[in-house]
Short mmCIF file of C-alpha atoms in Angstrom, two decimals:
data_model
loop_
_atom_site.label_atom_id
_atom_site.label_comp_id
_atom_site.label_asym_id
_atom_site.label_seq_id
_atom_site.Cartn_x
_atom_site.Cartn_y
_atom_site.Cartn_z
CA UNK O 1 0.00 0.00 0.00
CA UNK O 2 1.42 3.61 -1.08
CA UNK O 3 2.09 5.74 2.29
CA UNK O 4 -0.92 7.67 2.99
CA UNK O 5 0.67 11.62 3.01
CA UNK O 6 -2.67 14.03 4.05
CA UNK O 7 -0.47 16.19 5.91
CA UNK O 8 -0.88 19.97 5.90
CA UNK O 9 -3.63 19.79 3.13
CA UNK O 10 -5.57 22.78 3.35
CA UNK O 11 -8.83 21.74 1.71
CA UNK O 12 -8.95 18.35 4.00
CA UNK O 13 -10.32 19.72 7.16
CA UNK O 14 -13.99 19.44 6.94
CA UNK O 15 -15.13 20.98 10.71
CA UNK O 16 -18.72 19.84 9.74
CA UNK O 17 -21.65 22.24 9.17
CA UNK O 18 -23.45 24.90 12.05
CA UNK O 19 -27.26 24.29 13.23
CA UNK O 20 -27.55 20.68 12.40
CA UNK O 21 -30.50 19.21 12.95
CA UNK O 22 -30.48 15.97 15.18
CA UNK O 23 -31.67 13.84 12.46
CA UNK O 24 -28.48 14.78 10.50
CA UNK O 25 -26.45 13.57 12.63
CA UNK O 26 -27.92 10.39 13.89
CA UNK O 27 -28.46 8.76 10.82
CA UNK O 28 -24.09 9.74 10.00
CA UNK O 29 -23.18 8.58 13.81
CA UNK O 30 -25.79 5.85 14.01
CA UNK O 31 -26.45 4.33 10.86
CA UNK O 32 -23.35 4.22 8.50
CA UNK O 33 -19.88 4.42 9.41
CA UNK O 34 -17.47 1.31 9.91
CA UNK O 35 -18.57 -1.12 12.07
CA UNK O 36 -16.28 -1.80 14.58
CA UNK O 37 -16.43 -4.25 17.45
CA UNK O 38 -16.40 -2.97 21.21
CA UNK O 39 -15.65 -4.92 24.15
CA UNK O 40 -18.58 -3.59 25.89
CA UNK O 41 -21.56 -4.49 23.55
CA UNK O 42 -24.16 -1.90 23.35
CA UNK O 43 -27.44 -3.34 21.15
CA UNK O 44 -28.29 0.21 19.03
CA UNK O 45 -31.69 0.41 18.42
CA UNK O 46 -32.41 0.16 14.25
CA UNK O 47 -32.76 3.19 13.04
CA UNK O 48 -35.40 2.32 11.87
CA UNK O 49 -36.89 1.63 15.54
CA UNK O 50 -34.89 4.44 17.14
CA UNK O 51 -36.33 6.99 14.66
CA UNK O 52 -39.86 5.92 14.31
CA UNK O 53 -39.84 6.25 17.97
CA UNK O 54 -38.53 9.99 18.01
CA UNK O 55 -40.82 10.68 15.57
CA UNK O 56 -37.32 11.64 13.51
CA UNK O 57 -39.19 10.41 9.81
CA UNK O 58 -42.34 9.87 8.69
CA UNK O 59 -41.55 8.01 6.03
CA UNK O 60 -40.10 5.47 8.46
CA UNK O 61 -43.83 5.79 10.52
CA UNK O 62 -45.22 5.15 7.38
CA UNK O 63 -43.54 2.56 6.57
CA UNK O 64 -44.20 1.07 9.98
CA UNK O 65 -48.10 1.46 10.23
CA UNK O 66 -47.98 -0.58 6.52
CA UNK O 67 -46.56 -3.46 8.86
CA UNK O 68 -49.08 -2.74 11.38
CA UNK O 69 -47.32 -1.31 13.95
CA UNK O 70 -48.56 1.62 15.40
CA UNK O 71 -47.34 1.57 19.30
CA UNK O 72 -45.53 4.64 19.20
CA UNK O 73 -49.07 6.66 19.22
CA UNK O 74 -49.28 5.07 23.20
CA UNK O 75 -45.73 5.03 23.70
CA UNK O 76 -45.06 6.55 27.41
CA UNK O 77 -41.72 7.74 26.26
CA UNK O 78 -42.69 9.94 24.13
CA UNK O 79 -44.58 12.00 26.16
CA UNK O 80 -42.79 11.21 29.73
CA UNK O 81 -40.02 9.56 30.71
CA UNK O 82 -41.42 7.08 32.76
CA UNK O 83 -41.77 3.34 32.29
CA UNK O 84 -38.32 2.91 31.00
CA UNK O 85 -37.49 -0.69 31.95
CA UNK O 86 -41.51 -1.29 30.44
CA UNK O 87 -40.30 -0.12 27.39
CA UNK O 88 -37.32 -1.91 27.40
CA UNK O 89 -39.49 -5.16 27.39
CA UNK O 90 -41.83 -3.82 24.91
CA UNK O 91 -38.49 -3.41 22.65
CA UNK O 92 -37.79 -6.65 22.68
CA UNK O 93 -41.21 -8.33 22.60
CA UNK O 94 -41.72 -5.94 19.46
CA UNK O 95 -38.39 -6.46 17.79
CA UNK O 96 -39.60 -10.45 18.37
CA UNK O 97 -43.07 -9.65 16.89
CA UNK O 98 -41.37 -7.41 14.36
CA UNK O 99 -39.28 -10.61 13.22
CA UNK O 100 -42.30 -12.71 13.40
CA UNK O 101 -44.22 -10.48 11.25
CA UNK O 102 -40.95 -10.51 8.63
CA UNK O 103 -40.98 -14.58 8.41
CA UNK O 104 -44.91 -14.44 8.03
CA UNK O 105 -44.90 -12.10 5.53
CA UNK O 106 -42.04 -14.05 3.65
CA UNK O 107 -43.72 -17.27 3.96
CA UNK O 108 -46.91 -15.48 2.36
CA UNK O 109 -44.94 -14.38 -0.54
CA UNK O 110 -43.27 -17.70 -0.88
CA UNK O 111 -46.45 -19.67 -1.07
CA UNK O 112 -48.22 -17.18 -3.64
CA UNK O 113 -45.17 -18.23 -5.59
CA UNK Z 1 -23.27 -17.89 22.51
CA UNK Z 2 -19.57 -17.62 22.30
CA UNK Z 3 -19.90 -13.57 22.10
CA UNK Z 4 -21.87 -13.91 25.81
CA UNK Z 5 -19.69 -16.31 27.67
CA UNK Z 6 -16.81 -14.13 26.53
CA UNK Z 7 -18.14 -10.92 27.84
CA UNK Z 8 -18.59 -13.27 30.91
CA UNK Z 9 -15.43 -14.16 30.55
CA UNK Z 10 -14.24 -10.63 30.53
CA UNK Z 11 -16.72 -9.40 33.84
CA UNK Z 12 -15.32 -12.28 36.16
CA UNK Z 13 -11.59 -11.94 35.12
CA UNK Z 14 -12.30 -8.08 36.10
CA UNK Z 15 -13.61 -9.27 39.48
CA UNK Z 16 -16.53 -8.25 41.54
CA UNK Z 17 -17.06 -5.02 42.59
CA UNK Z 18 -16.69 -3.41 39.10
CA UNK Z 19 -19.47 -0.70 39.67
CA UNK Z 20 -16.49 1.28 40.02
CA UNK Z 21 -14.70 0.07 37.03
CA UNK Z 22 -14.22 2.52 33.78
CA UNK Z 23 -14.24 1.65 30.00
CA UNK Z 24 -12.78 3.92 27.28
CA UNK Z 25 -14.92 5.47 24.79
CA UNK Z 26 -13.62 5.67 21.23
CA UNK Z 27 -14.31 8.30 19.44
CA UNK Z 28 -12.11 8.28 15.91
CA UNK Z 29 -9.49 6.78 14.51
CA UNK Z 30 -6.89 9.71 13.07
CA UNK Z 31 -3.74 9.40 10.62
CA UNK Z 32 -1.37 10.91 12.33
CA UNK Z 33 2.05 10.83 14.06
CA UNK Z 34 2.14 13.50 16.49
CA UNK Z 35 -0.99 14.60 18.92
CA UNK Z 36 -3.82 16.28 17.35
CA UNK Z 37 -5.18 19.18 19.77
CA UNK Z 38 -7.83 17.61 22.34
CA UNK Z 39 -7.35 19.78 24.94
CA UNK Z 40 -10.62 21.79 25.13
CA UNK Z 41 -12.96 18.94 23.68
CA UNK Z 42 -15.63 17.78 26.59
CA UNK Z 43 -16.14 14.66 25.20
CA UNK Z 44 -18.88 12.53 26.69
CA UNK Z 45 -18.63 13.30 30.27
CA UNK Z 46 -16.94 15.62 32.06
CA UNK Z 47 -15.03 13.64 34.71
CA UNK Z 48 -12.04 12.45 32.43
CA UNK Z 49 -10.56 14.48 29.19
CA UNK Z 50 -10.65 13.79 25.59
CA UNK Z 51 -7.40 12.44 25.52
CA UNK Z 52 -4.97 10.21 22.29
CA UNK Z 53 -4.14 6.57 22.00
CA UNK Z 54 -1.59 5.85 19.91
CA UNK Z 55 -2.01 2.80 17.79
CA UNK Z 56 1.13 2.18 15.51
CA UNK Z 57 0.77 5.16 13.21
CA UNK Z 58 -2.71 5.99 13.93
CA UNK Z 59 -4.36 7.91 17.06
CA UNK Z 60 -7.39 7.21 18.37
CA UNK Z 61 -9.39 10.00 19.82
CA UNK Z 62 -10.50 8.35 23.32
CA UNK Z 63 -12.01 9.17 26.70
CA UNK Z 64 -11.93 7.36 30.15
CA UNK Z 65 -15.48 7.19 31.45
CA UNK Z 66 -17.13 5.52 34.69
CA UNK Z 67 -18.57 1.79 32.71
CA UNK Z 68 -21.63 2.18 35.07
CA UNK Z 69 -22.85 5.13 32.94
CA UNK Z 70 -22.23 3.50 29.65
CA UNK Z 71 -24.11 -0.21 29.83
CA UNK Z 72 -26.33 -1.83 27.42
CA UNK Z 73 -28.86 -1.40 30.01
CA UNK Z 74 -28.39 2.78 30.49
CA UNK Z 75 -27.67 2.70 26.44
CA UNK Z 76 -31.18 1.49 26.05
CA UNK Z 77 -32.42 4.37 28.40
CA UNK Z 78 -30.88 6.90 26.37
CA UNK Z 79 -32.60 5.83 23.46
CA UNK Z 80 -35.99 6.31 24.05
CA UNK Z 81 -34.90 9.62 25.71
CA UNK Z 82 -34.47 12.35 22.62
CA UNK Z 83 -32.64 14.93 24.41
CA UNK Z 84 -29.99 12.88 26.06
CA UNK Z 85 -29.75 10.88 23.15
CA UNK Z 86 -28.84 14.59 20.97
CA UNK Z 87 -26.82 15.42 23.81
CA UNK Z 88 -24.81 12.12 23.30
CA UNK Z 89 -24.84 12.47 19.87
CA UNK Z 90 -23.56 15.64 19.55
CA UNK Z 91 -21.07 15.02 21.97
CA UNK Z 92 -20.15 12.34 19.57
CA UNK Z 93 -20.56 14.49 16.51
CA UNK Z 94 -18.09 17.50 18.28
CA UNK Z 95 -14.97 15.39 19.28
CA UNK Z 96 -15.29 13.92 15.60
CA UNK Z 97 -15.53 16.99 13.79
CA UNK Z 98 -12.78 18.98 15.78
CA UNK Z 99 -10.43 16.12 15.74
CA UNK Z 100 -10.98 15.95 11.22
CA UNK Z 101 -10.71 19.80 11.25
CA UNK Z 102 -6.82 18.68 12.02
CA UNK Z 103 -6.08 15.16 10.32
CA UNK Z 104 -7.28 12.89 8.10
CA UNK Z 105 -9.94 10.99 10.79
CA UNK Z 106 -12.53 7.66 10.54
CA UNK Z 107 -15.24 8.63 12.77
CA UNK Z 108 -16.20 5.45 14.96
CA UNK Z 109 -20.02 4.43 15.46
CA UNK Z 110 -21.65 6.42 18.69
CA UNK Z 111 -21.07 4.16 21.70
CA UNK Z 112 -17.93 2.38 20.82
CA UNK Z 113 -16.66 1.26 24.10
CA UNK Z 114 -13.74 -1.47 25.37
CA UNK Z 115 -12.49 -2.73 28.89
CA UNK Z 116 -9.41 -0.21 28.81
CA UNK Z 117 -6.71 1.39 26.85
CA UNK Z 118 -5.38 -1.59 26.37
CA UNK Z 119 -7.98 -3.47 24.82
CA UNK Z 120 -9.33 -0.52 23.10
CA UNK Z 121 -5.52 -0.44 21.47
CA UNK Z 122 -5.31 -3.91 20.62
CA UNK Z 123 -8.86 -4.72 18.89
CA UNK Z 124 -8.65 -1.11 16.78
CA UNK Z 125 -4.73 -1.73 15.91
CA UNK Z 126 -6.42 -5.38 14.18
CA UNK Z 127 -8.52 -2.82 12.07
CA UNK Z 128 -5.82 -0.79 11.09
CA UNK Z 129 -5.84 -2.09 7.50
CA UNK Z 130 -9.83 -1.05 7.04
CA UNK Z 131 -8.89 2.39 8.56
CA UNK Z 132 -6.50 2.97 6.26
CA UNK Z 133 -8.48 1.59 3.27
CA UNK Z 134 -11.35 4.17 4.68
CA UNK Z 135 -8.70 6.86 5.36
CA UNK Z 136 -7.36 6.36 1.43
CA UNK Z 137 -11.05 6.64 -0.19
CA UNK Z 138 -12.11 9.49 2.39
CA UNK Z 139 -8.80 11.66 1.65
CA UNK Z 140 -9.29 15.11 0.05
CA UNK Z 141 -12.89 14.86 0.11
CA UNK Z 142 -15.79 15.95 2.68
CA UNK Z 143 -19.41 14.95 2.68
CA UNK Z 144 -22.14 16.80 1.61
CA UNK Z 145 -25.85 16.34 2.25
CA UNK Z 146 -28.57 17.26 -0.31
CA UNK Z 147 -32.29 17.79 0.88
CA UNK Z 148 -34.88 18.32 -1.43
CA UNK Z 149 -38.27 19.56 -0.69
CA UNK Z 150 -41.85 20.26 -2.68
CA UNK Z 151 -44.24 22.29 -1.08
CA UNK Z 152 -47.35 20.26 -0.22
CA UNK Z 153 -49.87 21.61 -2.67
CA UNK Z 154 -53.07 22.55 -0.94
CA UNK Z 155 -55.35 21.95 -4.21
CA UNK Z 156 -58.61 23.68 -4.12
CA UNK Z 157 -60.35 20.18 -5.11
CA UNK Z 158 -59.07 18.60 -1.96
CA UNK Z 159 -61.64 20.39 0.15
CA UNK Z 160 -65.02 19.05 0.12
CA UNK Z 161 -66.25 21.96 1.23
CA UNK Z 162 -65.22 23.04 -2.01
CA UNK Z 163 -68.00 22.06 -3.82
CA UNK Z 164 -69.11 25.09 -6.10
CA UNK Z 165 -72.86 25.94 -6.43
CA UNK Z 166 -74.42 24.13 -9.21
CA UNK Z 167 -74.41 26.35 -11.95
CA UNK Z 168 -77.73 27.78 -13.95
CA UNK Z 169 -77.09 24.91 -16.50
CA UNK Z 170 -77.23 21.86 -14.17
CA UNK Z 171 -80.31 23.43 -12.36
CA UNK Z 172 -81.97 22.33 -15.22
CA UNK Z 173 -81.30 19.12 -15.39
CA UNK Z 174 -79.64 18.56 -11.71
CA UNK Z 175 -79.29 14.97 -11.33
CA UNK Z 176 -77.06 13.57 -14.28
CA UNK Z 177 -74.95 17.02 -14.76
CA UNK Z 178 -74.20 17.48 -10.94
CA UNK Z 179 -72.88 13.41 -11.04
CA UNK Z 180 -70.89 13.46 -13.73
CA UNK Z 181 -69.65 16.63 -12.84
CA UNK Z 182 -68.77 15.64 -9.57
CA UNK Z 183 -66.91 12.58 -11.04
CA UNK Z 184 -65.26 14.87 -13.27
CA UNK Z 185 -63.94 16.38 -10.17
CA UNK Z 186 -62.66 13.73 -8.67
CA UNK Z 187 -60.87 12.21 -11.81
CA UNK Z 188 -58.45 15.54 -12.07
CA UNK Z 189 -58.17 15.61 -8.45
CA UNK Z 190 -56.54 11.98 -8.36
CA UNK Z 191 -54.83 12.59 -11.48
CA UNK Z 192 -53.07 16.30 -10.49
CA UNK Z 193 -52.07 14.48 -7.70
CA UNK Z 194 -50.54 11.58 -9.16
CA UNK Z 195 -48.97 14.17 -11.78
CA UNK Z 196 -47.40 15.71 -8.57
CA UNK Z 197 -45.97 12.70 -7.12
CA UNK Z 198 -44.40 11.75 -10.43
CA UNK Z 199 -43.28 15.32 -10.84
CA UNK Z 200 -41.70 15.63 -7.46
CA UNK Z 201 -39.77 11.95 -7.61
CA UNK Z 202 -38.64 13.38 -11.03
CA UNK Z 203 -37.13 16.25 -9.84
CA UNK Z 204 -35.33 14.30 -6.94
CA UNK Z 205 -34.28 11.83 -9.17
CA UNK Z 206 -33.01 14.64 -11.16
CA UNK Z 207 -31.21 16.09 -8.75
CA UNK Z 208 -29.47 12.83 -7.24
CA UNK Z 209 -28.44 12.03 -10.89
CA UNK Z 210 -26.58 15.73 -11.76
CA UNK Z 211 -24.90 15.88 -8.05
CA UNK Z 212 -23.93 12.29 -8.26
CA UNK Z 213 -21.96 13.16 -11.47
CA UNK Z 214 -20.34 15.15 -9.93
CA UNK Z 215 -19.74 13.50 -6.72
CA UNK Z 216 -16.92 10.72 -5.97
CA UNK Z 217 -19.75 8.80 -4.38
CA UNK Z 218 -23.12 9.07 -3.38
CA UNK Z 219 -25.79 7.30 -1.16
CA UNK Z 220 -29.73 8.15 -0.43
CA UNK Z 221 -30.78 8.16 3.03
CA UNK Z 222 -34.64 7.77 4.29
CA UNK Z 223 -36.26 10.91 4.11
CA UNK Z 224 -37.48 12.98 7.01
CA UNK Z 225 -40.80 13.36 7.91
CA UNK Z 226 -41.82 17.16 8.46
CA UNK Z 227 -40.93 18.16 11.78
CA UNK Z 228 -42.86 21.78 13.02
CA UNK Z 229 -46.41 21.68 12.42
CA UNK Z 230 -46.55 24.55 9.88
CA UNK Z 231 -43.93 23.16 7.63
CA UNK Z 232 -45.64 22.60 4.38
CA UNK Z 233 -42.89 20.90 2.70
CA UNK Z 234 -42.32 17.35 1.74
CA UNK Z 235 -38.85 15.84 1.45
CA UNK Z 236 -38.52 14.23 -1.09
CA UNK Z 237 -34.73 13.26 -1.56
CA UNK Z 238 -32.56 12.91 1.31
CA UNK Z 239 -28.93 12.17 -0.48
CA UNK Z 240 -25.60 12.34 0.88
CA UNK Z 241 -22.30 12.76 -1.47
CA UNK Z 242 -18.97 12.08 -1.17
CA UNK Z 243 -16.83 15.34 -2.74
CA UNK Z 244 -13.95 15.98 -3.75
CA UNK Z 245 -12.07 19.42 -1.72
CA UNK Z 246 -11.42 20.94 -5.31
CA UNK Z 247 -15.12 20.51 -6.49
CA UNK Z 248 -17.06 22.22 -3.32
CA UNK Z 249 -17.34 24.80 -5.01
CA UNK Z 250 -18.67 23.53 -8.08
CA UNK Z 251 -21.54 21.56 -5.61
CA UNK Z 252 -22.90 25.27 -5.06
CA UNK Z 253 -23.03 26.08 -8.53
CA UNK Z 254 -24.69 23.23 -9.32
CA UNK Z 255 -27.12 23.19 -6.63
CA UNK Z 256 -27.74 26.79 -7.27
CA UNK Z 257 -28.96 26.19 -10.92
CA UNK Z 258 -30.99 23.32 -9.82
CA UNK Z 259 -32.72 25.14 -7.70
CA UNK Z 260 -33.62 27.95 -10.59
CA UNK Z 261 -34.34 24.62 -13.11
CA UNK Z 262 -36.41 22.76 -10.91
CA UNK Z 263 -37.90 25.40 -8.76
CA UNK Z 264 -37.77 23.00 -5.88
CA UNK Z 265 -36.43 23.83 -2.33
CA UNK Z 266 -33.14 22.82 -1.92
CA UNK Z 267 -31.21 22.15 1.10
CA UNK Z 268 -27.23 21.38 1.47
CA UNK Z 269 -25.48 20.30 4.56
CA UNK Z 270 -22.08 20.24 4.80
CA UNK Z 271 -18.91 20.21 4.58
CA UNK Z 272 -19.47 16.77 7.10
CA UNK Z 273 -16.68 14.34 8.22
CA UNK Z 274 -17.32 11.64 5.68
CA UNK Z 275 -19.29 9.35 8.23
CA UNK Z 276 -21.23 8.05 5.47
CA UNK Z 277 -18.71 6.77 3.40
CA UNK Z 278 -15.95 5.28 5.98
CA UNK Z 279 -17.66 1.62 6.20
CA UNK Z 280 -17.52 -0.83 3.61
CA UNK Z 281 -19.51 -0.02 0.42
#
């Protein structure tokens, strides 16, 4: 491999841009970038599940109430922030029903086949 | 699970009483020999500074922090909690962006954490050949997002309340002229709006093809949903580019003629760190 030499480039330094909006940069620091493994392993939400639950895209809500899933309209955390070990449950039992939903829908498709 | 008796593996060697114990949070991977400038960086907490770990000829950009605060468990807190989760995030986002204001930097994923320096040394020192493959295809360029939004039409025929008089002509004869009419209605209404929806995907699809041209890379995100209330806009491409430092400037020209050609609202965000290009494509 040829050396890398980046050194006292002027037009490299990219600071990022003022008055981002949250969005922006969770779907950079959340859903891209190179996956690396920690030693301590923290289980990131989706995005998908993460943003339909802060309400961050509609398109994802949209996407989600196609499926069927429409908790998020009850969801305590979004207008307190109490019941946080609840919702931790309901995470998973959703991400299970979520999963169950996927093979269903999969088996459908494979049968119409 | 291998992964589970290992982390097992890794809590008993570190012996009870580890509520005490810290982890290191990783923040970037840099290309550089000597020290980039941390010193006023915050970091994720303010107990311990942003400090450097040197791995071979690469730094990482890392910060000491108690391991009680940064759990799966509190993790999953954070989540469902939108301002701690920006206030992580930007946290995140800072240290990144002031540490690849000075050298050539792979931003790491929010919440990268390891059992000490020298773990955190050891597993990102294996990666060193995909930082360096991501530092070589990120070099000389920045990221740039591009937003692009219609206005949401507000139709006349999509109030029912719309409905016009009848007219002296179908007072005559009210019952057929009125019905057809009022099919009539609703044929151009669902038409004008599926002539919208193809318009608008045209025009995004039109602007993601002339940027990409220009761009080293490119990728589409999801787009947002609106956020305040009174924003009548819709979003209808949410893109992100890879560009090259000479052509910046040639992204505003561009954007600024799209703008006049398409007459749609559009947004650009940038220069970014290239987080969206530094994994695997």
């Amino acid at each position: 491999m040829t050396d890398l030499d980046f050194r006292q480039d002027a037009s490299y330094p990219a600071a990022g841009p003022q008055n981002t909006n949250l969005a922006d940069i969770l779907e950079r620091v959340l859903d891209k970038g190179i996956v690396i493994a920690g030693d301590i392993k923290i289980d990131l939400l989706d995005i998908e599940l993460l943003t339909i639950r802060l309400r961050l895209f509609v398109a994802s809500v949209d996407t989600a109430k196609k499926a069927g899933i429409d908790w998020w309209e009850t969801d305590p955390a979004l207008s307190s922030h109490a019941a946080r070990n609840a919702l931790k449950d309901e995470n998973r039992e959703l991400r299970a029903r979520l999963e169950a939903l996927e093979s269903r829908s999969e088996d459908t498709s494979a049968d119409s086949r | 699970m291998s992964q589970g008796e290992e982390e097992q593996g890794l809590m008993t060697e570190r012996g009870t009483g580890t509520s005490e114990a810290n982890a290191v949070y990783a923040f970037a991977v840099c290309h550089t020999e000597g020290d980039p400038d941390v010193e006023r960086l915050t970091g994720v907490t303010r107990d311990e500074p942003v400090r450097c770990l040197r791995i071979g000829s690469l730094t990482a950009i890392v910060q000491t922090v108690r391991g009680s605060d940064f759990t799966d468990e509190v993790w999953q807190k954070r989540l469902t909690d939108e301002a701690e989760l920006e206030r992580y995030a930007r946290a995140h986002h800072s240290v990144v962006s002031a540490v690849a204001s000075q050298f050539p930097t792979v931003p790491l994923p929010l919440a990268t954490l390891y059992n000490g320096d020298e773990r955190a040394a050891l597993s990102l020192a294996g990666e060193s050949a995909r930082f360096r493959a991501a530092l070589t295809r990120i070099a000389h360029h920045a990221e740039w997002g591009v937003k692009v939004y219609v206005p949401v039409a507000r139709s006349a025929g999509d109030d029912p309340s719309d409905e016009r008089p009848a007219s002296a002509a179908t007072r005559t004869r009210p019952a057929t002229g009125a019905g057809r009419a009022y099919l009539e209605r609703k044929r151009n209404l669902h038409s004008r709006r599926e002539q919208r929806q193809a318009d608008s995907l045209r025009v995004a699809d039109a602007v993601d093809a002339d940027v990409s041209r220009l761009a080293t890379e490119s990728r589409r995100l999801r787009p947002h949903g609106g956020g305040a209330g009174d924003d009548r806009r819709v979003q209808v491409l949410n893109a992100t580019y890879l560009v090259a430092g000479h052509r910046a400037a040639e992204l505003d020209l561009l954007v600024a003629e799209l703008r006049r050609r398409t007459g749609a609202h559009i947004e650009v965000s940038g220069p970014w760190v290239p987080y969206s290009f530094v994994g695997e494509v």
